[in-house]
Amino acid sequence: MTAISTALRGATAALNRSSRLQSSIVTTASRSLSTNPHVVIDKYVSAPFPPQAAPASLAAHQQPIRHPNDFLDRNANYSDEDTRSMAGVTATVRHNWTKPEIAEIYNLPFHELMYRASTVHRMYWDPAEVQQCTLLSIKTGGCTEDCSYCSQSTRHKTFVKPTPTMKTLEVLEAAKRAKEAGSTRFCMGAAWRELGNKKNAFNNILDMVKGVNGMGMEVCCTLGMLNAEQARQLKEAGLTAYNHNLDTSPEHYPKVITTRSYEDRLDTIANVRDAGISVCCGGILGLGEKETDRVGLLHVLATLPEHPESVPINALVKVIGTPLGDAAADEEVETDGIGDVDSFDMARMIATARIVMPRTMVRLSAGRLSFSDAEQYLMFQAGANSIFNGDKLLTTDNPAFEEDTALFQKFGFVGKPAHAGPRVAQAGANSIFNGDKLLTTDNPAFEEDTALFQKFGFVGKPAHAGPRVAPSEVMGEVEITKVRGAEQQYA
């Protein structure tokens, strides 16, 4: 019997106890075993309370239950799991998604997409727990690549000036400050095309990895292309994750970067994965891509042999001096939407990623400073459960630590601990006034509300018609289904 088996048995016992203590909150967990090849093996109630709001009587009996932190161990525990269902939504971890399937999800009416993504999120994650990461540029500027969005390329004239690699002690001091501010993952980035033969620099980075790991933090690096031996050494030093973004779809990629092929990036991702390091891989919105390119990027990620452990979703931060930044700033140039990314674009991308890769952490990354607290909450509701904090992301501005602390308090979020797997999830208004006046006060005009309804995917309620029956009246019950023979084992 695996450790997760014991944990889930314990979860059921805890839920049974809590049902007696708080009968109005949760119902008794139930399991149904049979020799039917399609069987329900577990049911539980999702998120009856945020962690800080649970009654003392319930909290005393119920401790957080966690899955393994290592993505390989976690996936192995669920190798025979078929689907999970809750509140009329069914989710599954699969690697054979087609582009039309992902496009159908991406293009759902916004309200339906958000509902599905938020429900899937609650099936696999505690929605109150958000990972906090800090990203430090340990080698800034001087990169020989021609990425058309990047301020660190030698081919672009930007505000960034090349600097030497930081000393190990400086980096460890920065990691210590990040940990004290609440971060549990420390990421180090170097503006290199590849590690290549940088032996001295690589040895220093290995020391940095060992030092940060020794603080009890998770460690991530983004150093350009890696070969298999370099990946092995990083794993041996204690590296948790390696970031190597694909940026966009294979079709749009050549319009953004020419000095490194898409296949080069996939090769590095394979080397990282084969070394047993968690893969962090995502993309950037606002590169002049079409919505089909956003779907294409998600298709590549969702059909990798293993889904990335984390997928950063970035909004382009336009930097004057880069080709994309200059194009976005020139009012006379047709930009094809360069840098034109709003909160709905971000939420739609995050929500689709959450549905097609349910066990992946989705990271709200660059560009967060341009969104209000309410817009960021929309993105968390879409399924984001990781952020970068600290006032810099490599060379671009980001919310300061204290601002994110206030944001977490406002939303009722708690930070995800380092080296801890996903926490097993514990178990509004529908009418408006339209027209440009409310008696004597101003109100949105009819055409504005028509556009709003189209954006959200809403339809008007007919006159003299009762409420439409919801697709499902099941609220909060998660059903895990396995396909096996006669003997069924708890996950």
Coordinates of C-alpha atoms in Angstrom, one line a residue:
M1 CA 0.0 0.0 0.0
T2 CA 1.5 3.3 -1.0
A3 CA 1.9 6.4 1.1
I4 CA -0.8 8.1 -0.9
S5 CA -3.2 5.2 -0.2
T6 CA -2.7 5.7 3.5
A7 CA -3.2 9.4 3.1
L8 CA -6.5 9.1 1.2
R9 CA -7.8 6.5 3.7
G10 CA -6.9 9.1 6.4
A11 CA -8.7 11.8 4.4
T12 CA -11.8 9.7 4.4
A13 CA -11.6 9.1 8.1
A14 CA -11.1 12.8 8.7
L15 CA -14.1 13.6 6.5
N16 CA -16.3 11.1 8.4
R17 CA -15.3 12.8 11.7
S18 CA -15.9 16.3 10.3
S19 CA -19.3 15.2 9.0
R20 CA -20.3 14.4 12.6
L21 CA -18.9 17.7 13.8
Q22 CA -20.2 19.9 11.0
S23 CA -23.0 18.0 9.4
S24 CA -24.1 21.2 7.6
I25 CA -20.7 21.5 5.9
V26 CA -19.7 18.2 4.5
T27 CA -21.3 14.9 3.8
T28 CA -19.8 11.5 4.6
A29 CA -17.2 10.5 2.1
S30 CA -18.0 7.3 0.3
R31 CA -16.2 4.7 -1.8
S32 CA -17.8 2.2 -4.1
L33 CA -15.8 -0.9 -5.2
S34 CA -17.0 -3.5 -7.6
T35 CA -15.8 -5.8 -10.4
N36 CA -17.2 -3.5 -13.0
P37 CA -14.3 -2.4 -15.3
H38 CA -15.4 1.3 -14.8
V39 CA -15.7 1.9 -11.1
V40 CA -15.8 4.8 -8.7
I41 CA -13.0 4.4 -6.2
D42 CA -13.2 7.6 -4.2
K43 CA -15.4 10.5 -3.5
Y44 CA -14.7 13.5 -1.3
V45 CA -15.8 17.0 -0.7
S46 CA -13.8 19.9 -2.2
A47 CA -12.8 23.0 -0.2
P48 CA -15.5 23.5 2.5
F49 CA -13.3 26.2 4.1
P50 CA -10.3 28.2 3.3
P51 CA -7.4 27.1 5.6
Q52 CA -7.6 30.1 7.9
A53 CA -11.4 29.9 8.2
A54 CA -11.8 26.3 9.3
P55 CA -13.5 25.9 12.7
A56 CA -11.1 24.9 15.5
S57 CA -13.0 21.7 16.0
L58 CA -12.5 20.7 12.4
A59 CA -8.9 21.9 12.2
A60 CA -7.9 19.9 15.2
H61 CA -8.9 16.7 13.4
Q62 CA -7.8 17.5 9.9
Q63 CA -4.1 18.0 8.9
P64 CA -3.1 18.9 5.3
I65 CA -2.6 15.8 3.2
R66 CA -0.1 16.1 0.4
H67 CA 0.8 14.2 -2.8
P68 CA 4.5 13.4 -3.5
N69 CA 6.5 16.5 -4.6
D70 CA 8.5 14.7 -7.2
F71 CA 6.5 14.8 -10.5
L72 CA 7.6 11.2 -11.5
D73 CA 6.4 9.8 -8.1
R74 CA 3.2 11.8 -8.3
N75 CA 2.4 10.6 -11.9
A76 CA 3.3 7.0 -10.9
N77 CA 0.7 7.1 -8.2
Y78 CA -2.0 7.9 -10.7
S79 CA -0.8 5.8 -13.7
D80 CA -4.1 3.8 -13.7
E81 CA -6.4 6.7 -13.0
D82 CA -9.0 7.3 -15.7
T83 CA -11.0 10.5 -14.9
R84 CA -12.1 12.8 -12.1
S85 CA -15.5 14.4 -12.0
M86 CA -17.0 17.2 -10.0
A87 CA -20.1 19.3 -10.4
G88 CA -20.8 18.1 -13.9
V89 CA -17.2 18.6 -15.1
T90 CA -14.9 15.7 -16.0
A91 CA -11.1 16.0 -16.2
T92 CA -8.3 13.7 -17.2
V93 CA -4.5 13.8 -17.6
R94 CA -3.8 12.8 -21.2
H95 CA -1.1 13.4 -23.8
N96 CA -3.0 12.8 -27.0
W97 CA -4.8 16.1 -27.2
T98 CA -5.6 17.3 -30.7
K99 CA -5.5 21.0 -31.8
P100 CA -9.2 21.0 -32.6
E101 CA -10.0 19.6 -29.1
I102 CA -7.9 22.3 -27.4
A103 CA -9.3 25.0 -29.7
E104 CA -12.8 24.0 -28.7
I105 CA -11.9 24.4 -25.0
Y106 CA -10.1 27.7 -25.7
N107 CA -13.1 29.1 -27.6
L108 CA -15.8 28.2 -25.0
P109 CA -18.0 31.1 -23.8
F110 CA -15.9 32.9 -21.2
H111 CA -18.2 32.1 -18.3
E112 CA -18.3 28.4 -19.2
L113 CA -14.5 28.2 -19.7
M114 CA -13.9 29.9 -16.3
Y115 CA -16.3 27.5 -14.5
R116 CA -14.8 24.4 -16.0
A117 CA -11.2 25.6 -15.3
S118 CA -12.0 26.6 -11.8
T119 CA -13.7 23.2 -11.1
V120 CA -10.8 21.2 -12.6
H121 CA -8.5 23.3 -10.5
R122 CA -10.3 22.3 -7.3
M123 CA -10.2 18.6 -8.3
Y124 CA -6.4 18.5 -8.4
W125 CA -5.2 21.5 -6.2
D126 CA -6.1 23.4 -3.1
P127 CA -7.4 26.6 -4.6
A128 CA -6.2 28.6 -1.6
E129 CA -2.5 27.6 -2.0
V130 CA -0.3 29.6 -4.3
Q131 CA 3.4 29.0 -4.9
Q132 CA 5.6 32.0 -4.5
C133 CA 8.8 32.1 -6.6
T134 CA 11.6 34.7 -6.9
L135 CA 13.6 35.2 -10.1
L136 CA 17.0 36.7 -10.0
S137 CA 19.2 37.7 -13.0
I138 CA 22.6 36.4 -12.1
K139 CA 24.1 37.3 -15.5
T140 CA 22.4 40.3 -17.2
G141 CA 22.7 41.3 -20.8
G142 CA 25.2 40.4 -23.5
C143 CA 23.1 37.5 -25.0
T144 CA 23.9 36.7 -28.6
E145 CA 20.3 35.5 -29.4
D146 CA 18.0 37.7 -31.5
C147 CA 14.7 37.1 -29.5
S148 CA 12.7 40.1 -30.7
Y149 CA 11.1 40.8 -27.3
C150 CA 14.2 40.6 -25.2
S151 CA 16.0 43.6 -23.7
Q152 CA 19.2 41.5 -23.0
S153 CA 20.2 40.8 -26.6
T154 CA 23.3 42.4 -28.0
R155 CA 21.4 42.9 -31.2
H156 CA 19.1 45.4 -29.6
K157 CA 19.8 48.9 -28.2
T158 CA 18.0 48.9 -24.9
F159 CA 18.5 50.3 -21.4
V160 CA 20.2 47.0 -20.3
K161 CA 24.0 47.0 -20.0
P162 CA 25.9 43.8 -19.8
T163 CA 27.1 42.8 -16.3
P164 CA 29.4 40.0 -15.1
T165 CA 28.0 36.9 -13.4
M166 CA 27.1 37.6 -9.8
K167 CA 29.3 36.1 -7.0
T168 CA 27.9 33.1 -5.2
L169 CA 27.7 34.9 -1.9
E170 CA 25.6 37.7 -3.4
V171 CA 23.2 35.2 -4.9
L172 CA 22.8 33.3 -1.6
E173 CA 22.1 36.6 0.2
A174 CA 19.4 37.4 -2.3
A175 CA 17.9 33.9 -1.8
K176 CA 17.9 34.4 1.9
R177 CA 16.0 37.7 1.5
A178 CA 13.5 36.0 -0.8
K179 CA 12.9 33.2 1.7
E180 CA 12.4 35.7 4.5
A181 CA 9.8 37.5 2.3
G182 CA 7.8 34.3 1.8
S183 CA 9.3 32.8 -1.4
T184 CA 9.8 29.0 -1.5
R185 CA 11.3 28.6 -4.9
F186 CA 14.4 30.7 -6.0
C187 CA 15.0 30.9 -9.7
M188 CA 18.4 32.0 -11.2
G189 CA 18.6 33.3 -14.8
A190 CA 21.6 34.0 -17.0
A191 CA 21.4 35.7 -20.4
W192 CA 23.2 33.0 -22.3
R193 CA 22.3 31.2 -25.5
E194 CA 23.7 28.0 -23.9
L195 CA 26.0 26.9 -21.2
G196 CA 28.4 25.5 -23.7
N197 CA 32.0 25.3 -22.4
K198 CA 31.5 27.9 -19.6
K199 CA 33.2 25.5 -17.1
N200 CA 34.1 28.1 -14.4
A201 CA 30.7 29.8 -14.6
F202 CA 28.9 26.4 -14.5
N203 CA 30.9 25.3 -11.4
N204 CA 29.8 28.6 -9.7
I205 CA 26.2 27.9 -10.6
L206 CA 26.4 24.4 -9.2
D207 CA 27.6 26.0 -5.9
M208 CA 24.7 28.4 -6.0
V209 CA 22.3 25.5 -6.5
K210 CA 23.7 23.6 -3.6
G211 CA 23.6 26.7 -1.4
V212 CA 20.0 27.6 -2.1
N213 CA 18.9 24.0 -1.8
G214 CA 20.7 23.9 1.6
M215 CA 18.4 26.7 2.8
G216 CA 15.4 24.4 2.3
M217 CA 14.2 26.3 -0.8
E218 CA 13.4 24.8 -4.2
V219 CA 15.9 25.8 -6.8
C220 CA 15.2 26.6 -10.5
C221 CA 17.6 27.8 -13.2
T222 CA 17.2 29.2 -16.7
L223 CA 20.6 29.2 -18.4
G224 CA 19.8 28.6 -22.1
M225 CA 20.4 25.3 -23.9
L226 CA 21.7 22.4 -21.8
N227 CA 23.2 19.0 -22.8
A228 CA 22.4 15.8 -21.0
E229 CA 25.6 15.8 -18.9
Q230 CA 25.0 19.4 -17.7
A231 CA 21.4 18.5 -16.8
R232 CA 22.7 15.5 -14.8
Q233 CA 25.2 17.6 -12.9
L234 CA 22.5 20.2 -12.0
K235 CA 20.2 17.4 -10.8
E236 CA 23.0 16.0 -8.6
A237 CA 23.6 19.5 -7.2
G238 CA 20.0 19.7 -6.0
L239 CA 18.2 21.5 -8.8
T240 CA 14.4 21.2 -8.5
A241 CA 13.3 22.7 -11.9
Y242 CA 14.7 24.1 -15.1
N243 CA 12.9 26.8 -17.1
H244 CA 13.1 26.8 -20.9
N245 CA 10.2 28.4 -22.6
L246 CA 8.9 27.6 -26.0
D247 CA 7.5 31.2 -26.2
T248 CA 4.8 30.5 -28.9
S249 CA 3.6 28.0 -31.5
P250 CA 6.1 26.3 -33.9
E251 CA 4.4 28.2 -36.8
H252 CA 4.8 31.7 -35.3
Y253 CA 8.2 31.0 -33.7
P254 CA 10.4 31.9 -36.7
K255 CA 8.8 35.4 -36.8
V256 CA 10.1 36.0 -33.2
I257 CA 13.5 34.2 -33.1
T258 CA 15.9 33.0 -35.8
T259 CA 19.1 32.1 -33.8
R260 CA 17.7 29.1 -32.1
S261 CA 15.3 26.5 -33.5
Y262 CA 12.1 25.2 -31.9
E263 CA 13.7 21.8 -32.0
D264 CA 16.7 23.1 -30.0
R265 CA 14.4 24.1 -27.3
L266 CA 12.6 20.7 -27.3
D267 CA 16.0 19.0 -27.1
T268 CA 16.9 20.9 -23.9
I269 CA 13.5 20.1 -22.4
A270 CA 14.1 16.4 -23.1
N271 CA 17.6 16.5 -21.5
V272 CA 16.1 18.2 -18.4
R273 CA 13.2 15.7 -18.2
D274 CA 15.5 12.7 -18.7
A275 CA 17.8 13.9 -15.9
G276 CA 14.8 13.8 -13.5
I277 CA 14.5 17.5 -13.2
S278 CA 11.1 19.2 -13.2
V279 CA 10.4 21.0 -16.5
C280 CA 9.2 24.6 -16.3
C281 CA 8.0 25.6 -19.8
G282 CA 5.5 28.1 -21.1
G283 CA 5.1 31.1 -23.4
I284 CA 4.4 34.8 -24.0
L285 CA 1.2 36.5 -25.1
G286 CA 1.5 39.6 -27.2
L287 CA 4.2 38.5 -29.7
G288 CA 1.9 39.3 -32.7
E289 CA 0.6 35.8 -32.6
K290 CA -3.0 34.7 -33.5
E291 CA -5.3 32.8 -31.2
T292 CA -4.4 29.7 -33.3
D293 CA -0.8 30.1 -32.2
R294 CA -1.8 30.2 -28.5
V295 CA -3.7 26.9 -29.1
G296 CA -0.7 25.6 -30.9
L297 CA 1.7 26.3 -28.0
L298 CA -0.7 24.6 -25.6
H299 CA -0.9 21.6 -27.9
V300 CA 2.9 21.2 -27.9
L301 CA 3.0 21.4 -24.1
A302 CA 0.0 19.1 -23.6
T303 CA 1.4 16.4 -25.9
L304 CA 4.9 16.2 -24.4
P305 CA 5.8 12.8 -22.9
E306 CA 5.3 14.3 -19.5
H307 CA 3.4 17.5 -18.9
P308 CA 5.6 20.3 -17.6
E309 CA 5.6 20.6 -13.8
S310 CA 4.9 24.3 -14.3
V311 CA 3.8 26.4 -17.2
P312 CA 4.5 30.2 -17.0
I313 CA 2.0 32.4 -18.9
N314 CA 3.6 35.8 -19.6
A315 CA 2.2 39.0 -21.1
L316 CA 4.7 40.8 -23.2
V317 CA 6.4 43.7 -21.4
K318 CA 7.2 46.1 -24.2
V319 CA 10.8 47.4 -24.0
I320 CA 11.9 50.3 -26.3
G321 CA 14.8 49.2 -28.4
T322 CA 13.6 45.7 -29.0
P323 CA 11.9 45.0 -32.4
L324 CA 8.5 44.1 -30.7
G325 CA 8.7 47.0 -28.3
D326 CA 9.5 49.5 -31.0
A327 CA 6.7 48.2 -33.3
A328 CA 4.2 48.4 -30.5
A329 CA 5.2 52.0 -29.8
D330 CA 5.0 53.1 -33.4
E331 CA 1.4 54.2 -34.1
E332 CA 1.9 54.2 -37.8
V333 CA 3.0 50.5 -37.9
E334 CA 0.4 47.7 -38.2
T335 CA 1.4 45.6 -35.1
D336 CA -0.9 42.6 -35.4
G337 CA -1.7 42.9 -31.7
I338 CA 1.8 43.1 -30.4
G339 CA 1.7 43.8 -26.7
D340 CA -2.1 44.1 -26.9
V341 CA -2.9 41.6 -24.1
D342 CA -5.7 42.1 -21.6
S343 CA -6.8 40.2 -18.5
F344 CA -9.3 38.2 -20.6
D345 CA -6.6 37.0 -22.9
M346 CA -4.5 35.9 -19.9
A347 CA -7.5 34.2 -18.2
R348 CA -8.5 32.3 -21.3
M349 CA -4.9 31.0 -21.8
I350 CA -4.5 30.1 -18.2
A351 CA -7.9 28.4 -18.0
T352 CA -7.3 26.3 -21.1
A353 CA -3.9 25.3 -19.8
R354 CA -5.5 24.3 -16.5
I355 CA -8.0 22.0 -18.2
V356 CA -5.6 20.3 -20.6
M357 CA -2.8 19.9 -18.0
P358 CA -4.7 19.6 -14.7
R359 CA -1.7 18.4 -12.6
T360 CA 0.6 21.3 -13.8
M361 CA 1.2 24.4 -11.9
V362 CA 0.2 27.4 -14.0
R363 CA 2.4 30.4 -13.2
L364 CA 1.2 34.0 -13.6
S365 CA 4.4 35.5 -14.7
A366 CA 5.7 38.7 -16.5
G367 CA 3.3 41.5 -17.1
R368 CA 1.5 41.0 -13.8
L369 CA 2.2 44.6 -12.8
S370 CA -0.1 45.9 -15.5
F371 CA -3.1 44.1 -14.1
S372 CA -5.3 45.3 -11.2
D373 CA -5.9 43.1 -8.1
A374 CA -9.4 42.2 -9.5
E375 CA -7.9 41.2 -12.9
Q376 CA -5.3 39.1 -11.1
Y377 CA -8.0 37.4 -9.1
L378 CA -9.7 36.5 -12.4
M379 CA -6.5 34.7 -13.5
F380 CA -6.2 32.8 -10.2
Q381 CA -9.9 31.7 -10.6
A382 CA -8.9 30.5 -14.1
G383 CA -6.4 28.1 -12.5
A384 CA -3.2 30.0 -11.9
N385 CA -1.5 28.8 -8.7
S386 CA 2.0 30.1 -8.8
I387 CA 3.5 33.6 -9.1
F388 CA 6.9 35.4 -9.3
N389 CA 7.3 37.9 -6.6
G390 CA 10.0 40.5 -5.9
D391 CA 10.3 43.8 -7.7
K392 CA 12.2 42.5 -10.7
L393 CA 11.8 39.7 -13.2
L394 CA 15.2 39.6 -14.8
T395 CA 15.1 43.2 -16.1
T396 CA 11.4 44.1 -16.0
D397 CA 9.4 45.5 -13.1
N398 CA 7.2 43.3 -11.0
P399 CA 5.1 43.8 -7.8
A400 CA 7.2 44.2 -4.6
F401 CA 7.1 41.5 -1.9
E402 CA 4.9 43.6 0.4
E403 CA 2.4 44.2 -2.3
D404 CA 2.0 40.5 -2.9
T405 CA 1.7 39.8 0.8
A406 CA -1.2 42.3 0.9
L407 CA -2.7 40.6 -2.2
F408 CA -2.5 37.2 -0.6
Q409 CA -4.2 38.5 2.5
K410 CA -7.0 40.1 0.4
F411 CA -7.6 36.9 -1.5
G412 CA -7.3 34.5 1.5
F413 CA -4.3 32.7 -0.1
V414 CA -1.5 30.9 1.6
G415 CA 2.0 30.1 0.2
K416 CA 2.9 26.6 -1.0
P417 CA 5.7 25.2 1.2
A418 CA 9.0 24.3 -0.5
H419 CA 9.6 20.6 -1.4
A420 CA 6.0 19.8 -0.7
G421 CA 3.7 18.2 -3.3
P422 CA 0.2 19.5 -4.1
R423 CA -2.2 19.7 -1.2
V424 CA -5.2 17.5 -1.5
A425 CA -8.1 20.0 -1.7
Q426 CA -10.3 20.0 1.4
A427 CA -13.5 19.6 0.9
G428 CA -23.1 35.6 -6.8
A429 CA -25.0 38.1 -8.8
N430 CA -27.0 37.2 -11.9
S431 CA -28.9 40.3 -12.8
I432 CA -28.0 43.8 -14.1
F433 CA -29.6 47.1 -14.9
N434 CA -28.7 48.3 -18.4
G435 CA -29.3 51.6 -20.2
D436 CA -27.3 54.8 -19.7
K437 CA -29.3 56.0 -16.6
L438 CA -30.3 54.4 -13.3
L439 CA -33.0 56.9 -12.3
T440 CA -30.6 59.9 -12.2
T441 CA -27.2 58.2 -12.0
D442 CA -25.0 57.2 -15.0
N443 CA -24.9 53.5 -16.1
P444 CA -23.3 51.7 -19.1
A445 CA -25.1 52.2 -22.4
F446 CA -27.0 49.4 -24.1
E447 CA -24.3 48.8 -26.7
E448 CA -21.6 48.6 -24.0
D449 CA -23.5 45.9 -22.2
T450 CA -24.1 44.0 -25.5
A451 CA -20.3 44.0 -26.1
L452 CA -19.8 42.9 -22.5
F453 CA -22.3 40.0 -22.9
Q454 CA -20.5 38.9 -26.1
K455 CA -17.1 38.9 -24.3
F456 CA -18.4 36.9 -21.4
G457 CA -20.5 34.5 -23.5
F458 CA -23.7 35.5 -21.7
V459 CA -27.3 35.4 -23.0
G460 CA -30.2 37.4 -21.7
K461 CA -32.9 35.9 -19.6
P462 CA -36.3 35.9 -21.5
A463 CA -39.2 37.8 -20.0
H464 CA -41.8 35.8 -18.0
A465 CA -39.4 32.8 -17.9
G466 CA -38.3 31.0 -14.8
P467 CA -34.6 30.2 -14.1
R468 CA -33.0 27.8 -16.5
V469 CA -32.0 24.5 -14.8
A470 CA -28.3 24.4 -14.2
P471 CA -26.3 21.6 -16.1
S472 CA -25.6 20.0 -12.7
E473 CA -26.9 20.3 -9.2
V474 CA -23.9 18.4 -7.8
M475 CA -21.7 20.8 -5.8
G476 CA -18.4 19.8 -4.4
E477 CA -18.2 16.1 -4.8
V478 CA -15.2 14.7 -6.6
E479 CA -15.3 11.4 -8.2
I480 CA -12.1 9.5 -9.1
T481 CA -12.5 6.7 -11.6
K482 CA -10.1 4.0 -12.4
V483 CA -10.2 1.4 -15.1
R484 CA -8.9 -1.9 -13.7
G485 CA -9.8 -5.6 -13.5
A486 CA -11.6 -7.1 -10.6
E487 CA -9.2 -6.1 -7.9
Q488 CA -9.4 -2.3 -7.1
Q489 CA -6.7 -0.5 -5.1
Y490 CA -7.0 2.9 -3.5
A491 CA -4.8 5.6 -5.0

